[in-house]
Short mmCIF file of C-alpha atoms in Angstrom, two decimals:
data_model
loop_
_atom_site.label_atom_id
_atom_site.label_comp_id
_atom_site.label_asym_id
_atom_site.label_seq_id
_atom_site.Cartn_x
_atom_site.Cartn_y
_atom_site.Cartn_z
CA MET F 24 81.85 61.61 43.63
CA PRO F 25 83.22 65.09 42.79
CA GLN F 26 83.05 67.93 45.23
CA TRP F 27 80.22 70.43 44.90
CA LEU F 28 80.80 74.02 43.85
CA ARG F 29 80.96 76.45 46.71
CA PRO F 30 78.79 79.55 46.60
CA LYS F 31 80.44 82.94 46.31
CA LEU F 32 80.14 84.40 49.78
CA PRO F 33 81.75 87.46 51.36
CA GLU F 34 84.17 86.90 54.23
CA GLY F 35 82.32 86.32 57.46
CA PRO F 36 80.49 83.72 59.54
CA VAL F 37 78.28 82.40 56.70
CA ARG F 38 81.34 81.76 54.54
CA THR F 39 83.17 80.12 57.45
CA PHE F 40 80.17 77.89 58.09
CA ASN F 41 79.99 76.89 54.41
CA ARG F 42 83.74 76.17 54.24
CA GLU F 43 83.54 73.92 57.30
CA LEU F 44 80.54 72.08 55.85
CA HIS F 45 82.45 71.45 52.62
CA ALA F 46 85.52 70.32 54.59
CA LEU F 47 83.45 67.75 56.49
CA HIS F 48 81.93 66.61 53.19
CA ARG F 49 85.45 66.08 51.83
CA GLN F 50 86.50 64.11 54.92
CA ALA F 51 83.47 61.86 54.42
CA GLY F 52 84.56 61.09 50.85
CA TYR F 53 82.15 63.41 49.01
CA PRO F 54 78.98 61.32 49.37
CA SER F 55 76.25 62.35 46.93
CA SER F 56 73.14 64.11 48.13
CA ARG F 57 71.11 61.01 47.28
CA LYS F 58 73.39 58.79 49.40
CA LEU F 59 73.08 61.27 52.27
CA TYR F 60 69.30 61.35 51.76
CA LEU F 61 69.17 57.59 52.25
CA ALA F 62 71.67 57.70 55.14
CA VAL F 63 69.62 60.25 57.10
CA GLY F 64 66.53 58.09 56.80
CA LYS F 65 64.85 60.22 54.13
CA VAL F 66 63.95 62.94 56.64
CA VAL F 67 65.44 65.65 54.41
CA SER F 68 65.20 65.69 50.62
CA HIS F 69 68.32 65.20 48.54
CA THR F 70 67.63 68.61 46.98
CA ASN F 71 67.64 70.36 50.38
CA ILE F 72 70.86 68.54 51.26
CA HIS F 73 72.51 69.66 48.03
CA HIS F 74 71.26 73.23 48.47
CA ALA F 75 72.78 73.35 51.97
CA PHE F 76 76.19 73.14 50.28
CA ILE F 77 75.76 75.16 47.09
CA LYS F 78 73.27 77.95 47.84
CA PRO F 79 74.55 81.32 49.12
CA THR F 80 71.94 81.30 51.90
CA LEU F 81 72.14 79.76 55.33
CA PRO F 82 70.37 76.38 55.36
CA SER F 83 67.89 75.54 58.11
CA TRP F 84 69.35 74.05 61.25
CA GLY F 85 67.26 70.88 60.83
CA VAL F 86 68.96 70.08 57.53
CA VAL F 87 72.42 70.89 58.88
CA GLU F 88 71.99 68.80 62.00
CA VAL F 89 71.10 65.53 60.24
CA VAL F 90 73.66 66.01 57.45
CA VAL F 91 76.52 66.84 59.83
CA GLU F 92 75.70 63.85 62.01
CA GLN F 93 75.86 61.52 59.01
CA LEU F 94 79.00 63.11 57.56
CA ALA F 95 80.74 62.77 60.94
CA LEU F 96 79.97 59.04 60.94
CA GLN F 97 81.33 58.66 57.40
CA ALA F 98 84.41 60.86 57.89
CA ARG F 99 87.89 59.38 57.95
CA PRO F 100 89.24 59.62 60.52
CA ARG F 101 85.84 59.09 62.08
CA ARG F 102 84.42 62.01 64.05
CA VAL F 103 82.26 61.96 67.16
CA ALA F 104 78.87 62.89 65.73
CA GLU F 105 77.64 64.78 68.80
CA THR F 106 80.83 66.84 68.95
CA GLU F 107 80.55 67.77 65.28
CA VAL F 108 76.85 68.65 65.62
CA ASN F 109 77.65 70.90 68.59
CA ARG F 110 80.52 72.54 66.67
CA PHE F 111 78.30 73.19 63.67
CA LYS F 112 75.50 74.51 65.88
CA ALA F 113 77.89 77.17 67.20
CA LEU F 114 79.00 78.02 63.63
CA TRP F 115 75.37 78.10 62.45
CA ASP F 116 74.30 80.35 65.35
CA GLU F 117 77.10 82.80 64.58
CA ALA F 118 76.23 82.79 60.86
CA HIS F 119 72.52 83.18 61.64
CA ALA F 120 73.19 86.18 63.88
CA SER F 121 75.23 87.82 61.10
CA VAL F 122 72.59 87.56 58.37
CA ALA F 123 71.92 91.06 57.06
CA TYR F 124 68.45 92.48 57.06
CA PRO F 125 67.13 94.05 53.86
CA PRO F 126 67.57 97.80 53.39
CA GLY F 127 64.60 99.74 54.66
CA ALA F 128 63.62 97.16 57.24
CA GLY F 129 62.28 99.25 60.06
CA ASP F 130 63.28 98.81 63.66
CA SER F 131 59.92 97.17 64.33
CA GLU F 132 60.84 94.40 61.84
CA ARG F 133 64.30 93.78 63.27
CA PRO F 134 64.53 91.51 66.29
CA THR F 135 66.39 92.88 69.28
CA PRO F 136 69.68 91.17 70.16
CA SER F 137 67.91 89.19 72.91
CA GLN F 138 65.23 88.07 70.41
CA GLN F 139 67.96 87.08 67.93
CA GLY F 140 69.64 84.96 70.59
CA ALA F 141 66.37 83.28 71.51
CA GLU F 142 65.60 82.76 67.83
CA SER F 143 68.98 81.10 67.23
CA GLU F 144 68.55 78.81 70.22
CA ARG F 145 65.31 77.50 68.77
CA GLY F 146 66.88 76.86 65.37
CA ARG F 147 64.79 79.40 63.50
CA SER F 148 65.21 79.90 59.77
CA THR F 149 66.52 83.13 58.27
CA SER F 150 63.68 83.73 55.83
CA LEU F 151 62.05 86.86 57.31
CA PRO F 152 63.47 89.34 59.80
CA GLY F 153 60.02 90.06 61.24
CA ALA F 154 59.28 86.41 61.92
CA LEU F 155 59.19 86.91 65.67
CA LEU F 156 56.49 89.55 65.22
CA ASN F 157 54.30 87.42 62.96
CA PRO F 158 52.66 84.36 64.55
CA ASN F 159 51.41 83.14 61.17
CA ARG F 160 54.99 82.99 59.93
CA LEU F 161 56.05 81.00 63.00
CA ILE F 162 53.17 78.57 62.48
CA HIS F 163 54.01 78.23 58.79
CA GLU F 164 57.68 77.53 59.54
CA ALA F 165 56.74 74.90 62.14
CA ILE F 166 54.47 73.23 59.56
CA MET F 167 57.20 73.29 56.89
CA ASP F 168 59.83 71.95 59.27
CA LEU F 169 57.55 69.06 60.25
CA TYR F 170 56.75 68.37 56.60
CA ASN F 171 60.40 68.54 55.50
CA ALA F 172 61.32 66.17 58.32
CA GLY F 173 58.72 63.70 57.01
CA ARG F 174 56.66 63.93 60.20
CA ALA F 175 52.89 64.14 60.52
CA VAL F 176 51.48 67.64 60.09
CA GLY F 177 48.30 68.26 62.05
CA VAL F 178 47.12 70.70 64.69
CA PRO F 179 48.46 68.61 67.62
CA GLN F 180 51.85 68.12 65.95
CA VAL F 181 52.19 71.81 65.03
CA ALA F 182 51.19 72.83 68.57
CA ALA F 183 53.77 70.43 70.02
CA GLU F 184 56.46 71.78 67.68
CA LEU F 185 55.64 75.38 68.62
CA GLU F 186 55.71 74.38 72.30
CA ARG F 187 59.11 72.72 71.79
CA ARG F 188 60.39 75.98 70.25
CA GLY F 189 58.90 78.08 73.05
CA GLN F 190 56.58 79.90 70.60
CA LEU F 191 53.15 78.41 71.33
CA GLU F 192 51.99 80.98 73.90
CA PHE F 193 53.09 83.84 71.66
CA CYS F 194 51.24 82.41 68.65
CA VAL F 195 48.07 81.70 70.62
CA ALA F 196 48.07 85.13 72.25
CA ARG F 197 48.74 86.98 68.98
CA THR F 198 46.24 85.06 66.85
CA THR F 199 43.55 85.23 69.55
CA CYS F 200 44.02 89.00 69.93
CA SER F 201 44.01 89.67 66.20
CA SER F 202 40.89 87.61 65.55
CA ALA F 203 38.88 89.28 68.32
#
């Protein structure tokens, strides 16, 4: 299987992350996105796997985690999956912290450094800079992450996912206050 084209990225943490992901893919023998899809138990679509390598945006941590684990197992010489996942988590966190916010984003939309750190620890996506200020966005992302992982999506499951991320109290408090 040929290697995938790398996106054009400026020097920095996102480019470093993408280079390392491609290097691990090479060491695993360039498995196709469909082979990886089957290897990860169909919890992430083959399209999302392929996009993690070729898109100029940072993929979600959920996609990266399962793909890196599988690539580590397929790599020659074989890698310790947990070690590789931890290494990529550090690279992903650094890349996530470096993602630029759109021009004109006010200070109220930008998370503080402590919020960014907490956001990275929970594996948040990079879709909106104001995500921490918008409980509906957090709920939506929890729903999408559950759906993309092939898990059940219902009120109890979404609540459990938000609790796991440490966001449930914030979402309940914000949505209760705004609906009153």
